CSV table of C-alpha atoms in Angstrom, one decimal:
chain,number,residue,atom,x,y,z
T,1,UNK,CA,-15.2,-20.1,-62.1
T,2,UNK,CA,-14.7,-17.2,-60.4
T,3,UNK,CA,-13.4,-17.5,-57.4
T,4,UNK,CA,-14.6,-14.2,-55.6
T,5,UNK,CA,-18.5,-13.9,-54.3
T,6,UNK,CA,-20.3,-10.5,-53.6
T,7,UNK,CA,-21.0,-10.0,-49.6
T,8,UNK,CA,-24.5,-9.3,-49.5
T,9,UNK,CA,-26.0,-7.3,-46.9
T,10,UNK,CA,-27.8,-10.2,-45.9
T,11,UNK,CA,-25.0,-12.3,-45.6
T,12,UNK,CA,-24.2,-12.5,-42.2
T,13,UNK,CA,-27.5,-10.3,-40.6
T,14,UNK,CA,-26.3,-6.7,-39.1
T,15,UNK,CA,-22.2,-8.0,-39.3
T,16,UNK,CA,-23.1,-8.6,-43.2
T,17,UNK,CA,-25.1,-5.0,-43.1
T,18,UNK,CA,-21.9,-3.2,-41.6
T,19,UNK,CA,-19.4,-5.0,-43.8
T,20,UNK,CA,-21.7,-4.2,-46.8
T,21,UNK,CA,-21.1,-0.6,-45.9
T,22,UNK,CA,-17.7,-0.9,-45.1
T,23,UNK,CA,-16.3,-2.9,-48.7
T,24,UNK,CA,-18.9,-2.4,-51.2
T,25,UNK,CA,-17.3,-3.7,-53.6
T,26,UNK,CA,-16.5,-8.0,-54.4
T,27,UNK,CA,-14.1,-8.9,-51.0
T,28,UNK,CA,-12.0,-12.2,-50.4
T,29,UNK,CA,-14.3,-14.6,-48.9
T,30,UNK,CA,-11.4,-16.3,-47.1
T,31,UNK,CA,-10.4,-13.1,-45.8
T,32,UNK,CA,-13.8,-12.7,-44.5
T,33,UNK,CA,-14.2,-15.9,-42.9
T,34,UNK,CA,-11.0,-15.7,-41.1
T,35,UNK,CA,-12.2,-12.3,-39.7
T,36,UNK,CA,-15.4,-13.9,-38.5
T,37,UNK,CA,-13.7,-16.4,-36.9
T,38,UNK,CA,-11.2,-14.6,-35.2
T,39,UNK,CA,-14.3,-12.2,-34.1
T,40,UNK,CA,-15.8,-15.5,-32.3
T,41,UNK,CA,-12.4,-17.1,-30.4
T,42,UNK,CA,-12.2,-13.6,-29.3
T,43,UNK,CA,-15.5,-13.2,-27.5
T,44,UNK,CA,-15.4,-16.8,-27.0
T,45,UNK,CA,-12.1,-15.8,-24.8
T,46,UNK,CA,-13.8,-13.1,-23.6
T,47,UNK,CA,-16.3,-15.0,-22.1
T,48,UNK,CA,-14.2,-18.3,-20.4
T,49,UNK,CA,-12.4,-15.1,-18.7
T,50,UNK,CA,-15.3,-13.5,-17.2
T,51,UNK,CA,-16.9,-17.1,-16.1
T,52,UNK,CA,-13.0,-18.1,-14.5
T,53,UNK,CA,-13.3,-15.0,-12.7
T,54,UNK,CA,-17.0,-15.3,-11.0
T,55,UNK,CA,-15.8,-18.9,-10.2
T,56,UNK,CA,-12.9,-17.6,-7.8
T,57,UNK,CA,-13.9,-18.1,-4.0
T,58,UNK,CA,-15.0,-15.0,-2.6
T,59,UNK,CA,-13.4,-13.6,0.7
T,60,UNK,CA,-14.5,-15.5,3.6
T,61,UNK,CA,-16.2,-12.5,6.1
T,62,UNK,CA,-14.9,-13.1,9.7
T,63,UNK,CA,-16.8,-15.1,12.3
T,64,UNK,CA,-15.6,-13.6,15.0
T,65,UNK,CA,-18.4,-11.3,17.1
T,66,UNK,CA,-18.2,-7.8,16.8
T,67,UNK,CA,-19.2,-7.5,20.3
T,68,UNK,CA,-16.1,-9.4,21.8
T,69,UNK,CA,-13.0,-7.4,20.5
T,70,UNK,CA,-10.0,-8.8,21.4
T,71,UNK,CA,-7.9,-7.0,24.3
T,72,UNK,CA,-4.3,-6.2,23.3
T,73,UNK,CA,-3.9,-4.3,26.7
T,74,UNK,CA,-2.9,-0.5,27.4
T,75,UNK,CA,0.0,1.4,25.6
T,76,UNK,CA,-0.5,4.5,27.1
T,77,UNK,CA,-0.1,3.3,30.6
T,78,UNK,CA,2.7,1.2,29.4
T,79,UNK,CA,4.7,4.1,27.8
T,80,UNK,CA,3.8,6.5,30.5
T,81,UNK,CA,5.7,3.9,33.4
T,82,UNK,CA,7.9,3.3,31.0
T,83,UNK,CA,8.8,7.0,30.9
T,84,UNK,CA,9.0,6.8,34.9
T,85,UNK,CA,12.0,4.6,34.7
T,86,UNK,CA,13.5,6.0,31.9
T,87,UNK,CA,14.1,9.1,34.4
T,88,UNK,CA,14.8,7.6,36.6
T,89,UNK,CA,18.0,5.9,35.0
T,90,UNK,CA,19.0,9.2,33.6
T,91,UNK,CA,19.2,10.6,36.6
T,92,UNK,CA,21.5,8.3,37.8
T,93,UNK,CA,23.6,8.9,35.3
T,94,UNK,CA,24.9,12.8,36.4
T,95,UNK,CA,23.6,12.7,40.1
T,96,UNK,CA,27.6,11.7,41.5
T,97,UNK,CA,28.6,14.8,39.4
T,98,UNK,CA,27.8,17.3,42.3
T,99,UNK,CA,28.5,14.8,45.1
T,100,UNK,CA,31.7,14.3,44.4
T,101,UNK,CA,33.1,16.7,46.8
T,102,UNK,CA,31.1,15.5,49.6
T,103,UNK,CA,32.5,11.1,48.5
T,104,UNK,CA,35.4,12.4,48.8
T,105,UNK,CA,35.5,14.2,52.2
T,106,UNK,CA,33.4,10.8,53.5
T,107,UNK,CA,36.1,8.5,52.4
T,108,UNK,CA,39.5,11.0,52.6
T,109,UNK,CA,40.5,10.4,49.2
T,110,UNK,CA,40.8,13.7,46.7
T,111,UNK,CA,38.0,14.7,44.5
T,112,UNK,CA,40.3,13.3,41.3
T,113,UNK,CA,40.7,9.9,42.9
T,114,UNK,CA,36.3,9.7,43.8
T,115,UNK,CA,35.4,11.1,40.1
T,116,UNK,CA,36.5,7.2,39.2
T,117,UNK,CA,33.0,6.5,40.2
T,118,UNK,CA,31.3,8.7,37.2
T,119,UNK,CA,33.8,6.4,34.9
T,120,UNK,CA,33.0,3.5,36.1
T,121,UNK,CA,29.0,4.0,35.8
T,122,UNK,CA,29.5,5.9,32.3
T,123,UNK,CA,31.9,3.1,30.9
T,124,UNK,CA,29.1,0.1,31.9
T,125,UNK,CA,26.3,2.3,31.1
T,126,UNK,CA,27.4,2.5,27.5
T,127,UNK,CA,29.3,-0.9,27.0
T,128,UNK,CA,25.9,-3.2,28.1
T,129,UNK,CA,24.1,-1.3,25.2
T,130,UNK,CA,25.7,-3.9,23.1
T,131,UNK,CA,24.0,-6.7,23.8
T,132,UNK,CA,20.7,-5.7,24.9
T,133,UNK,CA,18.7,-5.5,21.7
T,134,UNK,CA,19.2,-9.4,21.1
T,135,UNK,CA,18.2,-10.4,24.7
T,136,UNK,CA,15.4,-8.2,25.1
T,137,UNK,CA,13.9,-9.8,21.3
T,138,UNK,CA,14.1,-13.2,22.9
T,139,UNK,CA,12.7,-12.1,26.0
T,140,UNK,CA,10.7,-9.4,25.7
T,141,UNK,CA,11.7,-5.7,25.8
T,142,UNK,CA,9.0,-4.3,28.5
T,143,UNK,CA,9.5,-7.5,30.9
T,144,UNK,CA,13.6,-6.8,30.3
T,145,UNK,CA,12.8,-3.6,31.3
T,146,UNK,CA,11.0,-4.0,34.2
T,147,UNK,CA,13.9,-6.9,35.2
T,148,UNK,CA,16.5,-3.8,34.8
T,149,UNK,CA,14.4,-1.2,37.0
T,150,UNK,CA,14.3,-3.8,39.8
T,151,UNK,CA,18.4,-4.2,39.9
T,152,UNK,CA,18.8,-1.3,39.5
T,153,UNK,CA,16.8,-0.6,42.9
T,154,UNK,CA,18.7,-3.0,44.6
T,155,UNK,CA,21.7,-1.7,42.9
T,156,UNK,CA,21.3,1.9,44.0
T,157,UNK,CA,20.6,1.4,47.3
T,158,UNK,CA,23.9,-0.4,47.7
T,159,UNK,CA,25.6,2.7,46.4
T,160,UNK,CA,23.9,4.1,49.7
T,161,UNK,CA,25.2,2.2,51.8
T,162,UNK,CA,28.9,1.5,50.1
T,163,UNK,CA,31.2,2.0,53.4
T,164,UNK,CA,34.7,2.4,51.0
T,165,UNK,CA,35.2,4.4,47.8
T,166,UNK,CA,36.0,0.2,46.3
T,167,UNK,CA,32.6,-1.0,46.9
T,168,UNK,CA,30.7,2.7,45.8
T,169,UNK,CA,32.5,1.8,42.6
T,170,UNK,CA,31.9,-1.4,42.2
T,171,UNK,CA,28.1,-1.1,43.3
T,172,UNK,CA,28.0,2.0,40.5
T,173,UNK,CA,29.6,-0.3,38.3
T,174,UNK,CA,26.7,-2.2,38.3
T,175,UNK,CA,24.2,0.4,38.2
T,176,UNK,CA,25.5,0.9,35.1
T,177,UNK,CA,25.1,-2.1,33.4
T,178,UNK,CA,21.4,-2.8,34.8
T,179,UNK,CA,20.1,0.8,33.9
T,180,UNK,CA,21.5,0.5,30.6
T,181,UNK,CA,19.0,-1.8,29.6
T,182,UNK,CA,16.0,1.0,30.5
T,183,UNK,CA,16.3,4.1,27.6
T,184,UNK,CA,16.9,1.7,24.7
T,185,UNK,CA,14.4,-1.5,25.2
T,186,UNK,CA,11.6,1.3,26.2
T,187,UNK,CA,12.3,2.9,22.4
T,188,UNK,CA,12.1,-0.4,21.1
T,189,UNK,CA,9.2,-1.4,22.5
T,190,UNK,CA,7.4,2.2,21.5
T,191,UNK,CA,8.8,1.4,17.8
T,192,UNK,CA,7.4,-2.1,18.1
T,193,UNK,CA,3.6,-1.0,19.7
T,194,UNK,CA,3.0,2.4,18.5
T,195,UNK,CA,1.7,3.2,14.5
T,196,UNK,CA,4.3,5.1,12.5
T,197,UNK,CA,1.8,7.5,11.8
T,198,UNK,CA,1.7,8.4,15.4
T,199,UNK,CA,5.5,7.5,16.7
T,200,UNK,CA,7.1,11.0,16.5
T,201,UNK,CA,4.9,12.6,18.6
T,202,UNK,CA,4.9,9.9,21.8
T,203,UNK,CA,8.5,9.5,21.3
T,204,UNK,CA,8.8,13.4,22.2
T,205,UNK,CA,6.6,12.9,25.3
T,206,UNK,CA,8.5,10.3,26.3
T,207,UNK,CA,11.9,11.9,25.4
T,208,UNK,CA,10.8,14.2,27.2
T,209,UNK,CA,10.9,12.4,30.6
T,210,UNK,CA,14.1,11.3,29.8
T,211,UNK,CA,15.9,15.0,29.8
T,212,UNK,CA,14.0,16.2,32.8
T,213,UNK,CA,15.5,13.0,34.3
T,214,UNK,CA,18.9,14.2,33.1
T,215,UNK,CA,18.2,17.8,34.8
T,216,UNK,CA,17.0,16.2,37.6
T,217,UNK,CA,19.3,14.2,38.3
T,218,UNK,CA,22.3,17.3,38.2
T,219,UNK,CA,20.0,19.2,40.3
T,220,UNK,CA,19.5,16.7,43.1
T,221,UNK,CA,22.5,15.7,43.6
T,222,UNK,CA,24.0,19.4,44.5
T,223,UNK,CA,20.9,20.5,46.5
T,224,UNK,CA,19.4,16.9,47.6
T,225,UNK,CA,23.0,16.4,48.7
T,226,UNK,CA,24.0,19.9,50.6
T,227,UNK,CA,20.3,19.1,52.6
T,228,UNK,CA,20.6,15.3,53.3
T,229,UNK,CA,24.0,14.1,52.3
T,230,UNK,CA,25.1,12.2,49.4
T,231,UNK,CA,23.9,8.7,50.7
T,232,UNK,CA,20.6,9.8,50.9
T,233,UNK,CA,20.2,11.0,47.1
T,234,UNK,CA,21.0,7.5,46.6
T,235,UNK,CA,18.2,6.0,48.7
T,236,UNK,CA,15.9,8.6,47.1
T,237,UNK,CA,16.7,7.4,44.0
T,238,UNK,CA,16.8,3.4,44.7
T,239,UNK,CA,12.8,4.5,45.9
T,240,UNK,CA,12.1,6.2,42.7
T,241,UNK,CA,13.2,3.1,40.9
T,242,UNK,CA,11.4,0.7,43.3
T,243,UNK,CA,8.0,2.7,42.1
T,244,UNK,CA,8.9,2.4,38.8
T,245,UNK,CA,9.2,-1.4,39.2
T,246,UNK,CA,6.0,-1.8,41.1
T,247,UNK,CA,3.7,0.1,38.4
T,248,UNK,CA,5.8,-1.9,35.2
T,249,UNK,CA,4.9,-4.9,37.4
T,250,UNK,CA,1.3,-4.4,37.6
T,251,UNK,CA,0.9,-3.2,34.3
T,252,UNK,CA,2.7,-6.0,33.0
T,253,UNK,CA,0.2,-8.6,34.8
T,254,UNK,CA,-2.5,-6.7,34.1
T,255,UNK,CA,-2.1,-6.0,30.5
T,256,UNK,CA,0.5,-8.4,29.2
T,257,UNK,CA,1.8,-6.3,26.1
């Protein structure tokens, strides 16, 4: 017996019709069969897909009410104070340049021997940046911050009333290492809070702050000081910083950040 058999066009209804067409002539029946059944495990697998995939859960829509967003307090406000005391610790940072003649007539001592108080707040002011970024992660940069403005306003206004060249030192000393903490903790906490999208441009406002508080600070110190003396830059300075705490105080209890 022959062991090959004619596909029909009938065979298998439109799938016999179109292999009719396709092989005319006598075709290996096996070979046939194992094309129709690898046609059905495919579709079959084709199928068990689609149904696995409309069985998944679908995403869960939020039941929280549109109409009570939740308040994550005011950045702008935030940055904007934050900006405040971030001039006001630059400025303490060149405002002994052009009252150094004036230290040293008040205390007798040469101009050489008083410049030791621009070293002494330069060599804390730079040294304390070392170990601020983990303290103000455990603690918070904005409340560190707003610790660092109020020392410093007690600070300051001990450099005001420093009755020998020692204790101006010392008390600038420790200017330095509490306004340290200001300039970097408030960049951290605008890299933390603000989008990337939007960071370069409110960094440049609040750069900006920052070197007017520089210039400021230069300026002051050789006009504030020719007008009202050298002490009393200091206490204008220790106010600027006690406003600075005040406003970072109530925006901090107002809008905890």
């Amino acid at each position: 017996n022959d062991d090959r058999v004619r596909l029909r066009s009938g065979a298998f209804g439109p799938a016999g019709a179109e292999g009719a067409r396709l092989f005319p002539g006598p075709v290996n029946a096996a070979l046939d069969l194992r094309g129709l059944v690898g046609f059905v495990d495919r579709h079959r697998f084709a199928w068990s897909t689609v149904g696995a995939l409309e069985s998944l859960p679908r995403h869960r829509e939020s039941t929280l009410s549109p109409a009570t967003p939740v308040s994550r307090g005011s950045t702008t406000s935030a940055i904007t104070l934050l900006a405040l005391a971030s001039f006001a610790s630059q400025s303490m940072v060149r405002v002994s340049d052009s009252l150094l003649p004036q230290i040293a007539t008040d205390f007798g001592v040469s101009v050489g021997s008083a410049s030791i108080v621009v070293t002494a707040y330069a060599l804390a002011h730079g040294s304390v940046q070392l170990i601020i970024g983990p303290v103000g992660d455990r603690f918070g940069k904005y409340a560190c911050v707003t610790a660092a403005a109020a020392m410093s306003t007690v600070l300051v206004l001990m450099c005001g009333l420093a009755g020998s060249l020692s204790t101006l030192v010392a008390a600038r000393l420790a200017c330095g290492l509490s306004a340290g903490w200001i300039i970097p903790l408030a960049l951290a906490f605008l890299g933390d809070v603000i989008p990337y999208e939007r960071r370069q441009q409110v960094l440049g406002t609040f750069l900006s702050g920052q070197i007017f508080g520089q210039l400021f600070g230069q300026a002051a110190g050789g006009v504030l000081g020719d007008l009202f003396g050298w002490r009393n830059v200091f206490f204008f300075l220790a106010a600027l910083f006690a406003v600075a705490t005040i406003a970072l105080l109530i925006e901090f209890f107002r809008n905890p950040i």
